[in-house]
Amino acid sequence: MSEALKKAAPRGSRHKVIYGIGIGNSVGFGLLDFLDREEKKEKITEFLGEEREKRNFAAALDRAKEESRELYRKTLANAGREAAAIFEIHEMLLSDPDFVDSVVAAIESGTPAAEAVLSAGESLAAIFERLDDEYLAARGADMRDIAKRVYSVIVGKNQEKRASGEKIIPICRDLSPGDTANLDTSGVAGFVTFSGSVNSHTAILARAMDIPALVRAEEIGEEYHGAPAIIDPASGCLFINPTPEEMLRFAEQKEKKEAEASRLRTLTALPAVTKSGKRIALYANIGSPSEAGAARKMGAEGIGLFRSEFLFIGRDDLPTEAEQFEAYSSVARLFEDKKGPVVIRTLDIGADKILPSLSFGEEDNPALGMRGIRLCLAKPEVFRTQLRAILRASAFGKVAIMLPMVTNIDEVRQTRRILSEEKNRLRFEEVDFDENIGLGIMIETPAAAIMAEKLAGECDFFSVGTNDLFQYTMAADRQNHRLSYLAEGDGIEPVLRLIKLASDGIHAAGGDKWIGICGEMAADENLTELLISSGIDELSVSPPYIARVKERIRGIE
Ligand code: PEP
Ligand code: MG
């Protein structure tokens, strides 16, 4: 407790509370880190003298190389050799004489190191991008990336953070799903955005990573950069320069949360079974192989949704078959001894998950456009590469394929045709795969829910994506916070009715077909009983929610 009090704001610093929409159920304490550019611009206009600027540049280069090596090691462990290779290239670029010499020359002519780094990075990136060779042209983005990294070290933010040992709370207008996935969970206490919504992919990732967040927070100025703050999603508050009382409350909440976590840990090995003996498959949602370990630790019996698009987002090129195989098979291996499968959802790009390299140009209504399976079928080579990688991974565990955004049976039939061609190809090449690999679909559109009984003739299993099913049933953009009231109280009844309709249809079709839920509703403990009584066989939630949902299931009569 005294530690917490020590961290309280010194007298005279401006105490402020801002409000937003809370995401997650943990609390965090850290220093606010404005991701805007203004402060940096001010800093880099100062020239500290040639010697100091050169020393700062050399130290920043060393630090950036060290960071690249660290990223290499992390990525190698999480996503394999091919994905990690990019950081080897970054390390090489950091030693590139063209880059180093032009920064040094600029410093010698009186340019501050930070500014020199950015402009050298930009001119070299432009040279790369003009090259005809596609591979070399793509290095332009890497050049910019490393220049930015060196720049951030020079402007001092990384060093400040390391020196103080405090975590940070990034604060900005918006964070893309890619940026969120890249947050370093060990150094981030939470994040705050001035825009966003509860069911955006950014919010979903925050819950999955157990990072407290506030979205649609009141806007504040950069004068609070570096200020200590408590982020409390339960109250929807960010306490800036907290008072001793607020720090005390934070410490108490943290203690409570830790006590709750240790109580929930006792449930991890127990089955998810109701008091009357109905067993519910309780699986995890993940967006990358690095989350699979946490899912297992929290007691997931399988992976109900692997959002594969996060392997594609945030990079300029597409992941190769080998990279994808590495990612899928590593999760399959990790869950090999578990009862449930690893359900890999094929690429779900579109709406708020943007991938410029696969875009069909601007659409007036992207959420109603080339999304999910529509895009996969329109880009057969990308789709085939992914299916081959999944098939190959199926030799290493119980893997299943799930299609996003299905609206009609023809989409499933076309996929089955492509899948069978790729299976033939692998047989011909004598590559192992699971001949009986399951093919299921997401129920995310009212059309799929209504037609579930018929779709059951072509699909092995179903999983309801309530985030999208809500948006398409209610004609309410899931990103639009002004419409979130539609999800309150009885507002979700139409969605619940569609779930029941789909569940009845699928079970009426017979066989061993199952239906689960992998949208955010699966983690809402107030709905658990209702969903189970609608005939739902499986629930798939972010790892931090597994134990809570299990506790709820075990309490149901
Ligand atoms: C959903 O729509 O509920 C779902 C699980 O998919 P996503 O959130 O990735 O669109
Ligand atoms: Mg969806």
PDB file of C-alpha atoms in Angstrom, residues 128 131-139:
ATOM      1  CA  PHE A 128      14.313   1.649 -52.419  1.00  0.00           C
ATOM      2  CA  LEU A 131      13.626   0.089 -57.629  1.00  0.00           C
ATOM      3  CA  ASP A 132      12.055  -2.359 -60.060  1.00  0.00           C
ATOM      4  CA  ASP A 133      12.789  -5.371 -57.906  1.00  0.00           C
ATOM      5  CA  GLU A 134       9.665  -6.010 -55.806  1.00  0.00           C
ATOM      6  CA  TYR A 135      11.627  -7.411 -52.872  1.00  0.00           C
ATOM      7  CA  LEU A 136      13.993  -4.436 -52.688  1.00  0.00           C
ATOM      8  CA  ALA A 137      11.160  -1.946 -53.185  1.00  0.00           C
ATOM      9  CA  ALA A 138       9.420  -3.412 -50.129  1.00  0.00           C
ATOM     10  CA  ARG A 139      12.535  -2.598 -48.049  1.00  0.00           C
TER      11      ARG A 139
END
